[in-house]
């Protein structure tokens, strides 16, 4: 018979632990088995012709196409982000004209497919054979250019990608700016800051925590969207592998070369995005850690009380 004065060890919170979730272990085992089966099936399938993939993976034309893809991504993303910032500020402006113009831009470029936009830019000369600079309607023409000289496959690709990206970045940046409390801008203006300076010094740094994750997704989407420029004879990564398999008829292995390169690039970008997110979430992580410390301390006090009761100190 158990002594009533002796506390039951099962009621001591010092020995408490979370219940074991066996269903989770079973799910992990099933997923790992299925993943191993898929990997082995792909690796041992002779139709993928992995020796051909290894042969062409670092070929000069493929590496050159990869460089074009990365260059297009960086230039288009930078231009699209800068233009998107201006559009986001215009969407939040007190000027009705700026709000309407920015909204019209976002509506048009988000509402039409990127492929169609690229084709329009590439065939711009059929609509406007010459581009002139001068006063509208009555004024003299100061300068004139042949459209074919201005709109090359490179400029068409950059214009199409950047202008399309600006519409999406405008909404991402606008959402980030709206996530900052209005009191921040009001306090900055109360201290004599101009609206532009408050935006640069206070609003945008705080909004970056909300802007960075979707911007990282847009960057990864931009990497994949560059494959569309192959339809306008731009020598990107996909166009390079298409040129090779049109000559060798090794379609699947050459497509696997492009797939592996795209996966490698996006994996590196995911790692970089996680570091940037961690940098801009320093304040939030410190706040969460500060909230956890009192809870942990309270748990230690509760755990110590049964021990003190056993010793007769309580």
Short mmCIF file of C-alpha atoms in Angstrom, two decimals, residues 55-311:
data_model
loop_
_atom_site.label_atom_id
_atom_site.label_comp_id
_atom_site.label_asym_id
_atom_site.label_seq_id
_atom_site.Cartn_x
_atom_site.Cartn_y
_atom_site.Cartn_z
CA UNK A 55 28.52 15.49 -71.38
CA UNK A 56 26.57 18.69 -72.14
CA UNK A 57 26.10 20.05 -68.61
CA UNK A 58 29.14 22.36 -68.71
CA UNK A 59 29.34 22.80 -72.49
CA UNK A 60 30.35 26.31 -73.59
CA UNK A 61 27.07 27.23 -75.28
CA UNK A 62 25.07 26.05 -72.24
CA UNK A 63 27.23 28.11 -69.87
CA UNK A 64 26.86 31.12 -72.18
CA UNK A 65 23.08 30.71 -72.15
CA UNK A 66 23.17 30.42 -68.37
CA UNK A 67 25.04 33.72 -68.21
CA UNK A 68 22.40 35.37 -70.40
CA UNK A 69 19.65 34.01 -68.12
CA UNK A 70 21.35 35.36 -64.99
CA UNK A 71 22.06 38.73 -66.63
CA UNK A 72 18.47 39.12 -67.79
CA UNK A 73 17.25 38.21 -64.31
CA UNK A 74 19.42 40.73 -62.50
CA UNK A 75 18.80 43.65 -64.88
CA UNK A 76 15.07 43.03 -65.24
CA UNK A 77 14.60 42.51 -61.49
CA UNK A 78 16.47 45.69 -60.56
CA UNK A 79 14.60 47.80 -63.11
CA UNK A 80 11.28 46.20 -62.20
CA UNK A 81 11.83 46.79 -58.46
CA UNK A 82 12.78 50.45 -58.93
CA UNK A 83 9.80 51.10 -61.19
CA UNK A 84 7.57 49.09 -58.85
CA UNK A 85 8.65 51.29 -55.93
CA UNK A 86 7.64 54.41 -57.86
CA UNK A 87 4.31 52.81 -58.78
CA UNK A 88 3.66 51.75 -55.18
CA UNK A 89 4.33 55.29 -53.94
CA UNK A 90 2.04 56.57 -56.69
CA UNK A 91 -0.69 54.15 -55.63
CA UNK A 92 -0.48 55.50 -52.07
CA UNK A 93 -0.14 59.13 -53.14
CA UNK A 94 -2.68 61.78 -52.23
CA UNK A 95 -2.75 62.81 -55.89
CA UNK A 96 -5.71 61.32 -57.71
CA UNK A 97 -3.83 61.51 -61.04
CA UNK A 98 -0.87 59.47 -59.73
CA UNK A 99 -3.17 56.89 -58.17
CA UNK A 100 -5.14 56.46 -61.39
CA UNK A 101 -2.05 56.24 -63.62
CA UNK A 102 -0.34 53.74 -61.33
CA UNK A 103 -3.50 51.66 -61.05
CA UNK A 104 -3.91 51.67 -64.85
CA UNK A 105 -0.32 50.47 -65.32
CA UNK A 106 -0.73 47.63 -62.82
CA UNK A 107 -4.08 46.64 -64.35
CA UNK A 108 -2.67 46.42 -67.88
CA UNK A 109 0.62 44.62 -67.25
CA UNK A 110 -0.84 42.16 -64.76
CA UNK A 111 -3.83 41.49 -66.98
CA UNK A 112 -1.90 40.45 -70.11
CA UNK A 113 0.37 37.38 -70.45
CA UNK A 114 4.11 37.97 -70.31
CA UNK A 115 4.63 35.99 -73.51
CA UNK A 116 2.26 38.30 -75.39
CA UNK A 117 4.09 41.35 -74.05
CA UNK A 118 7.45 39.97 -75.19
CA UNK A 119 6.07 39.29 -78.67
CA UNK A 120 4.64 42.81 -78.89
CA UNK A 121 7.96 44.37 -77.92
CA UNK A 122 9.84 42.19 -80.38
CA UNK A 123 7.44 43.14 -83.22
CA UNK A 124 7.16 46.80 -82.27
CA UNK A 125 8.57 47.88 -85.62
CA UNK A 126 5.46 46.58 -87.39
CA UNK A 127 3.36 49.05 -85.39
CA UNK A 128 5.79 51.96 -85.19
CA UNK A 129 8.55 51.79 -87.84
CA UNK A 130 10.15 54.95 -86.44
CA UNK A 131 10.41 56.44 -82.95
CA UNK A 132 10.51 60.24 -82.84
CA UNK A 133 11.23 62.70 -80.04
CA UNK A 134 9.53 66.09 -80.27
CA UNK A 135 6.52 68.15 -79.29
CA UNK A 136 3.21 66.30 -79.77
CA UNK A 137 0.80 67.21 -82.58
CA UNK A 138 2.33 70.52 -83.77
CA UNK A 139 5.90 70.66 -82.57
CA UNK A 140 9.09 69.94 -84.51
CA UNK A 141 10.86 66.58 -84.28
CA UNK A 142 14.15 66.78 -82.41
CA UNK A 143 15.36 63.24 -83.07
CA UNK A 144 14.16 60.12 -84.85
CA UNK A 145 15.32 56.48 -84.74
CA UNK A 146 14.56 53.32 -86.65
CA UNK A 147 12.59 50.99 -84.37
CA UNK A 148 14.51 47.93 -85.54
CA UNK A 149 17.74 49.57 -84.35
CA UNK A 150 16.27 50.22 -80.89
CA UNK A 151 14.25 47.04 -80.31
CA UNK A 152 16.71 44.17 -80.54
CA UNK A 153 16.00 40.75 -78.95
CA UNK A 154 17.97 41.91 -75.89
CA UNK A 155 16.13 45.21 -75.41
CA UNK A 156 12.78 43.52 -76.12
CA UNK A 157 13.51 40.88 -73.48
CA UNK A 158 14.60 43.43 -70.86
CA UNK A 159 11.65 45.74 -71.57
CA UNK A 160 9.10 42.91 -71.47
CA UNK A 161 10.46 41.30 -68.29
CA UNK A 162 11.11 44.55 -66.39
CA UNK A 163 7.81 46.25 -67.19
CA UNK A 164 5.84 43.13 -66.35
CA UNK A 165 7.76 42.62 -63.11
CA UNK A 166 7.18 46.24 -62.07
CA UNK A 167 3.42 45.66 -61.93
CA UNK A 168 3.81 42.77 -59.46
CA UNK A 169 6.51 44.48 -57.40
CA UNK A 170 4.30 47.57 -57.10
CA UNK A 171 1.64 45.55 -55.30
CA UNK A 172 4.21 43.75 -53.13
CA UNK A 173 5.85 47.01 -52.06
CA UNK A 174 2.47 48.68 -51.54
CA UNK A 175 1.39 45.85 -49.24
CA UNK A 176 4.66 46.16 -47.31
CA UNK A 177 4.25 49.91 -46.88
CA UNK A 178 0.67 49.46 -45.69
CA UNK A 179 1.87 46.95 -43.07
CA UNK A 180 3.70 49.75 -41.23
CA UNK A 181 1.56 51.57 -38.69
CA UNK A 182 0.40 55.03 -39.78
CA UNK A 183 1.65 56.44 -36.49
CA UNK A 184 5.24 55.98 -37.70
CA UNK A 185 4.78 58.47 -40.55
CA UNK A 186 2.79 60.87 -38.36
CA UNK A 187 5.52 60.84 -35.70
CA UNK A 188 8.23 61.42 -38.30
CA UNK A 189 6.32 64.39 -39.73
CA UNK A 190 5.78 65.73 -36.22
CA UNK A 191 9.58 65.80 -35.78
CA UNK A 192 9.90 67.84 -38.98
CA UNK A 193 10.77 65.09 -41.45
CA UNK A 194 9.53 65.46 -45.00
CA UNK A 195 7.31 62.74 -46.45
CA UNK A 196 10.11 61.48 -48.70
CA UNK A 197 12.68 61.34 -45.90
CA UNK A 198 10.26 59.56 -43.57
CA UNK A 199 9.63 57.05 -46.33
CA UNK A 200 13.37 56.39 -46.84
CA UNK A 201 14.49 56.43 -43.21
CA UNK A 202 11.53 54.95 -41.30
CA UNK A 203 8.76 53.42 -43.40
CA UNK A 204 10.71 51.39 -45.99
CA UNK A 205 13.20 49.80 -43.50
CA UNK A 206 10.28 48.54 -41.40
CA UNK A 207 8.34 47.40 -44.46
CA UNK A 208 11.28 45.31 -45.73
CA UNK A 209 10.34 42.45 -43.39
CA UNK A 210 7.04 42.10 -45.29
CA UNK A 211 8.53 42.86 -48.71
CA UNK A 212 11.50 40.46 -48.76
CA UNK A 213 9.69 37.05 -48.77
CA UNK A 214 7.37 37.77 -51.75
CA UNK A 215 10.24 39.55 -53.52
CA UNK A 216 12.31 36.38 -53.19
CA UNK A 217 9.46 34.44 -54.76
CA UNK A 218 9.31 36.97 -57.59
CA UNK A 219 13.06 36.64 -58.16
CA UNK A 220 12.73 32.87 -58.45
CA UNK A 221 9.77 33.34 -60.80
CA UNK A 222 11.87 35.75 -62.86
CA UNK A 223 14.58 33.10 -63.27
CA UNK A 224 12.00 30.77 -64.77
CA UNK A 225 10.23 33.52 -66.75
CA UNK A 226 13.43 34.24 -68.68
CA UNK A 227 12.86 30.94 -70.50
CA UNK A 228 10.06 32.71 -72.42
CA UNK A 229 12.57 34.93 -74.24
CA UNK A 230 13.58 31.89 -76.27
CA UNK A 231 10.55 32.58 -78.51
CA UNK A 232 12.16 35.86 -79.63
CA UNK A 233 15.48 34.19 -80.46
CA UNK A 234 17.21 35.36 -77.28
CA UNK A 235 20.08 33.00 -76.44
CA UNK A 236 19.17 32.15 -72.86
CA UNK A 237 19.64 28.78 -71.15
CA UNK A 238 16.53 27.15 -72.63
CA UNK A 239 17.28 28.48 -76.11
CA UNK A 240 20.82 27.07 -75.88
CA UNK A 241 19.65 23.54 -75.00
CA UNK A 242 16.94 23.75 -77.67
CA UNK A 243 19.57 24.59 -80.25
CA UNK A 244 21.58 21.55 -79.21
CA UNK A 245 18.73 19.03 -79.19
CA UNK A 246 17.46 20.32 -82.53
CA UNK A 247 20.82 19.22 -83.86
CA UNK A 248 21.36 16.00 -81.87
CA UNK A 249 17.70 14.96 -81.28
CA UNK A 250 18.54 14.25 -77.62
CA UNK A 251 15.51 16.11 -76.29
CA UNK A 252 15.05 14.62 -72.81
CA UNK A 253 18.69 14.74 -71.64
CA UNK A 254 19.11 18.32 -72.88
CA UNK A 255 15.94 19.39 -71.09
CA UNK A 256 17.32 17.73 -67.95
CA UNK A 257 20.44 19.89 -68.31
CA UNK A 258 18.24 22.99 -68.20
CA UNK A 259 16.14 21.61 -65.32
CA UNK A 260 19.19 20.87 -63.17
CA UNK A 261 20.67 24.33 -63.79
CA UNK A 262 17.36 26.01 -62.91
CA UNK A 263 17.12 23.95 -59.71
CA UNK A 264 20.68 24.84 -58.71
CA UNK A 265 20.07 28.57 -59.23
CA UNK A 266 16.78 28.59 -57.32
CA UNK A 267 18.34 26.60 -54.46
CA UNK A 268 21.10 29.19 -54.07
CA UNK A 269 18.51 31.97 -54.18
CA UNK A 270 16.45 30.24 -51.47
CA UNK A 271 19.48 30.18 -49.17
CA UNK A 272 20.20 33.85 -49.83
CA UNK A 273 16.57 34.75 -49.21
CA UNK A 274 16.61 32.99 -45.83
CA UNK A 275 19.67 35.00 -44.73
CA UNK A 276 18.08 38.29 -45.82
CA UNK A 277 14.81 37.43 -44.06
CA UNK A 278 16.75 36.63 -40.88
CA UNK A 279 18.56 39.98 -41.10
CA UNK A 280 15.35 42.02 -41.40
CA UNK A 281 13.54 40.01 -38.70
CA UNK A 282 16.10 40.68 -35.95
CA UNK A 283 13.73 42.86 -33.97
CA UNK A 284 10.93 40.31 -34.15
CA UNK A 285 13.17 37.44 -33.08
CA UNK A 286 14.43 39.45 -30.10
CA UNK A 287 10.84 40.20 -29.08
CA UNK A 288 9.84 36.54 -29.29
CA UNK A 289 12.92 35.50 -27.29
CA UNK A 290 12.12 38.08 -24.62
CA UNK A 291 8.59 36.70 -24.30
CA UNK A 292 9.86 33.14 -23.98
CA UNK A 293 12.26 33.89 -21.10
CA UNK A 294 9.57 34.76 -18.49
CA UNK A 295 7.55 31.70 -19.54
CA UNK A 296 10.60 29.45 -19.16
CA UNK A 297 11.40 30.97 -15.77
CA UNK A 298 7.81 30.41 -14.60
CA UNK A 299 8.03 26.79 -15.72
CA UNK A 300 11.19 26.27 -13.66
CA UNK A 301 9.49 27.69 -10.56
CA UNK A 302 6.49 25.38 -11.02
CA UNK A 303 8.80 22.41 -11.51
CA UNK A 304 10.75 23.26 -8.36
CA UNK A 305 7.68 23.49 -6.09
CA UNK A 306 7.06 19.69 -5.83
CA UNK A 307 10.71 19.16 -4.91
CA UNK A 308 10.45 21.75 -2.15
CA UNK A 309 7.25 20.13 -0.92
CA UNK A 310 9.02 16.77 -0.67
CA UNK A 311 11.70 18.37 1.50
#
